[in-house]
GROMACS .gro file of C-alpha atoms in nm:
model
  148
    1UNK     CA    1  -6.404  -4.065  -4.132
    2UNK     CA    2  -6.175  -4.080  -3.826
    3UNK     CA    3  -5.928  -3.794  -3.776
    4UNK     CA    4  -5.584  -3.805  -3.615
    5UNK     CA    5  -5.414  -3.517  -3.434
    6UNK     CA    6  -5.084  -3.407  -3.592
    7UNK     CA    7  -4.945  -3.315  -3.249
    8UNK     CA    8  -5.017  -3.609  -3.014
    9UNK     CA    9  -5.100  -3.865  -3.288
   10UNK     CA   10  -5.420  -3.964  -3.100
   11UNK     CA   11  -5.737  -4.022  -3.300
   12UNK     CA   12  -6.069  -3.845  -3.245
   13UNK     CA   13  -5.958  -3.480  -3.259
   14UNK     CA   14  -5.753  -3.236  -3.467
   15UNK     CA   15  -5.455  -3.021  -3.363
   16UNK     CA   16  -5.667  -2.716  -3.269
   17UNK     CA   17  -5.865  -2.936  -3.023
   18UNK     CA   18  -5.566  -3.128  -2.883
   19UNK     CA   19  -5.597  -3.170  -2.503
   20UNK     CA   20  -5.218  -3.172  -2.479
   21UNK     CA   21  -5.196  -2.829  -2.643
   22UNK     CA   22  -5.487  -2.697  -2.437
   23UNK     CA   23  -5.308  -2.800  -2.118
   24UNK     CA   24  -4.962  -2.676  -2.220
   25UNK     CA   25  -5.056  -2.379  -2.434
   26UNK     CA   26  -5.021  -2.359  -2.811
   27UNK     CA   27  -4.719  -2.168  -2.940
   28UNK     CA   28  -4.812  -2.163  -3.307
   29UNK     CA   29  -5.069  -1.970  -3.504
   30UNK     CA   30  -5.428  -2.054  -3.415
   31UNK     CA   31  -5.712  -1.917  -3.628
   32UNK     CA   32  -5.985  -1.738  -3.438
   33UNK     CA   33  -6.283  -1.531  -3.538
   34UNK     CA   34  -6.263  -1.184  -3.684
   35UNK     CA   35  -6.304  -0.902  -3.436
   36UNK     CA   36  -6.487  -0.588  -3.538
   37UNK     CA   37  -6.618  -0.382  -3.247
   38UNK     CA   38  -6.497  -0.343  -2.890
   39UNK     CA   39  -6.740  -0.469  -2.629
   40UNK     CA   40  -6.742  -0.558  -2.263
   41UNK     CA   41  -6.972  -0.850  -2.333
   42UNK     CA   42  -6.853  -1.206  -2.358
   43UNK     CA   43  -6.918  -1.389  -2.685
   44UNK     CA   44  -6.991  -1.763  -2.671
   45UNK     CA   45  -6.811  -1.884  -2.984
   46UNK     CA   46  -6.793  -2.231  -3.138
   47UNK     CA   47  -6.515  -2.122  -3.375
   48UNK     CA   48  -6.239  -2.045  -3.124
   49UNK     CA   49  -6.023  -2.316  -2.963
   50UNK     CA   50  -5.979  -2.137  -2.629
   51UNK     CA   51  -6.126  -1.866  -2.405
   52UNK     CA   52  -5.973  -1.520  -2.462
   53UNK     CA   53  -5.982  -1.189  -2.274
   54UNK     CA   54  -5.843  -0.840  -2.319
   55UNK     CA   55  -5.943  -0.681  -1.988
   56UNK     CA   56  -5.724  -0.687  -1.677
   57UNK     CA   57  -6.024  -0.601  -1.459
   58UNK     CA   58  -6.151  -0.956  -1.405
   59UNK     CA   59  -5.828  -1.156  -1.423
   60UNK     CA   60  -5.699  -1.384  -1.147
   61UNK     CA   61  -5.392  -1.608  -1.120
   62UNK     CA   62  -5.195  -1.448  -1.405
   63UNK     CA   63  -4.931  -1.679  -1.553
   64UNK     CA   64  -4.684  -1.553  -1.813
   65UNK     CA   65  -4.724  -1.712  -2.152
   66UNK     CA   66  -4.592  -1.629  -2.497
   67UNK     CA   67  -4.780  -1.727  -2.807
   68UNK     CA   68  -4.976  -1.579  -3.092
   69UNK     CA   69  -5.306  -1.620  -3.271
   70UNK     CA   70  -5.385  -1.545  -3.633
   71UNK     CA   71  -5.724  -1.391  -3.707
   72UNK     CA   72  -5.926  -1.476  -4.016
   73UNK     CA   73  -5.814  -1.147  -4.173
   74UNK     CA   74  -5.453  -1.277  -4.134
   75UNK     CA   75  -5.370  -1.024  -3.860
   76UNK     CA   76  -5.156  -1.170  -3.580
   77UNK     CA   77  -5.213  -1.093  -3.209
   78UNK     CA   78  -4.986  -1.191  -2.921
   79UNK     CA   79  -5.089  -1.392  -2.616
   80UNK     CA   80  -4.905  -1.254  -2.313
   81UNK     CA   81  -5.055  -1.460  -2.033
   82UNK     CA   82  -5.299  -1.722  -1.915
   83UNK     CA   83  -5.548  -1.631  -1.642
   84UNK     CA   84  -5.856  -1.749  -1.461
   85UNK     CA   85  -6.169  -1.537  -1.475
   86UNK     CA   86  -6.445  -1.546  -1.213
   87UNK     CA   87  -6.766  -1.353  -1.269
   88UNK     CA   88  -7.126  -1.354  -1.151
   89UNK     CA   89  -7.369  -1.530  -1.379
   90UNK     CA   90  -7.720  -1.416  -1.458
   91UNK     CA   91  -7.826  -1.691  -1.215
   92UNK     CA   92  -7.634  -1.521  -0.931
   93UNK     CA   93  -7.359  -1.781  -0.896
   94UNK     CA   94  -6.985  -1.756  -0.960
   95UNK     CA   95  -6.858  -1.899  -1.288
   96UNK     CA   96  -6.484  -1.966  -1.324
   97UNK     CA   97  -6.327  -1.986  -1.668
   98UNK     CA   98  -5.987  -2.157  -1.644
   99UNK     CA   99  -5.686  -2.113  -1.872
  100UNK     CA  100  -5.818  -1.799  -2.043
  101UNK     CA  101  -5.565  -1.653  -2.287
  102UNK     CA  102  -5.486  -1.285  -2.216
  103UNK     CA  103  -5.461  -1.108  -2.553
  104UNK     CA  104  -5.438  -0.733  -2.495
  105UNK     CA  105  -5.529  -0.634  -2.853
  106UNK     CA  106  -5.832  -0.857  -2.905
  107UNK     CA  107  -6.156  -0.660  -2.920
  108UNK     CA  108  -6.396  -0.920  -2.781
  109UNK     CA  109  -6.388  -1.146  -2.480
  110UNK     CA  110  -6.448  -1.497  -2.606
  111UNK     CA  111  -6.584  -1.810  -2.441
  112UNK     CA  112  -6.487  -2.120  -2.637
  113UNK     CA  113  -6.754  -2.386  -2.684
  114UNK     CA  114  -6.474  -2.633  -2.769
  115UNK     CA  115  -6.283  -2.562  -2.447
  116UNK     CA  116  -6.605  -2.612  -2.250
  117UNK     CA  117  -6.656  -2.945  -2.424
  118UNK     CA  118  -6.299  -3.049  -2.335
  119UNK     CA  119  -6.371  -2.959  -1.971
  120UNK     CA  120  -6.685  -3.177  -1.959
  121UNK     CA  121  -6.947  -2.904  -2.003
  122UNK     CA  122  -7.243  -2.928  -2.238
  123UNK     CA  123  -7.329  -2.623  -2.447
  124UNK     CA  124  -7.678  -2.629  -2.595
  125UNK     CA  125  -7.818  -2.391  -2.856
  126UNK     CA  126  -8.185  -2.371  -2.953
  127UNK     CA  127  -8.486  -2.138  -2.970
  128UNK     CA  128  -8.253  -1.834  -2.986
  129UNK     CA  129  -8.107  -1.930  -2.646
  130UNK     CA  130  -7.791  -2.098  -2.516
  131UNK     CA  131  -7.718  -2.293  -2.199
  132UNK     CA  132  -7.390  -2.413  -2.047
  133UNK     CA  133  -7.434  -2.720  -1.823
  134UNK     CA  134  -7.208  -2.942  -1.613
  135UNK     CA  135  -7.400  -3.265  -1.559
  136UNK     CA  136  -7.751  -3.156  -1.454
  137UNK     CA  137  -7.632  -2.819  -1.320
  138UNK     CA  138  -7.702  -2.510  -1.531
  139UNK     CA  139  -7.388  -2.294  -1.514
  140UNK     CA  140  -7.508  -2.004  -1.730
  141UNK     CA  141  -7.772  -1.927  -1.989
  142UNK     CA  142  -7.857  -1.643  -2.219
  143UNK     CA  143  -8.018  -1.516  -2.535
  144UNK     CA  144  -7.863  -1.560  -2.877
  145UNK     CA  145  -7.806  -1.225  -3.053
  146UNK     CA  146  -7.763  -1.238  -3.430
  147UNK     CA  147  -7.514  -1.512  -3.512
  148UNK     CA  148  -7.344  -1.485  -3.172
   0.00000   0.00000   0.00000
């Protein structure tokens, strides 16, 4: 069954995966995962449409942005900016996440599998491990913990 986006009317994706909204920023409610415990770790999540961060420590290129996201428990959080984040990988290289939503009240820092896919990365899960690749280059890899 082919799907059509309600926003851009293109086929092959739904509104939450719309490249137009990813580029411009989404001003409506977007469902994301439930947050339970604060952590400084990043969570690689296939259920969120964009990368999200709560910490000012690693932000670069802050751009003001107003929007909101609705969590699965129906709580609403406000997006106050879009940033880039550069950090060292376990492989010792720099990894830049672009267009990361700054949400002060979110409890986890999230890396969106869908946003990576839109940016041409491959995210592979298997044998309790995950790998993010761009072409043949391994960007980052790690162990799967629980369901995350």
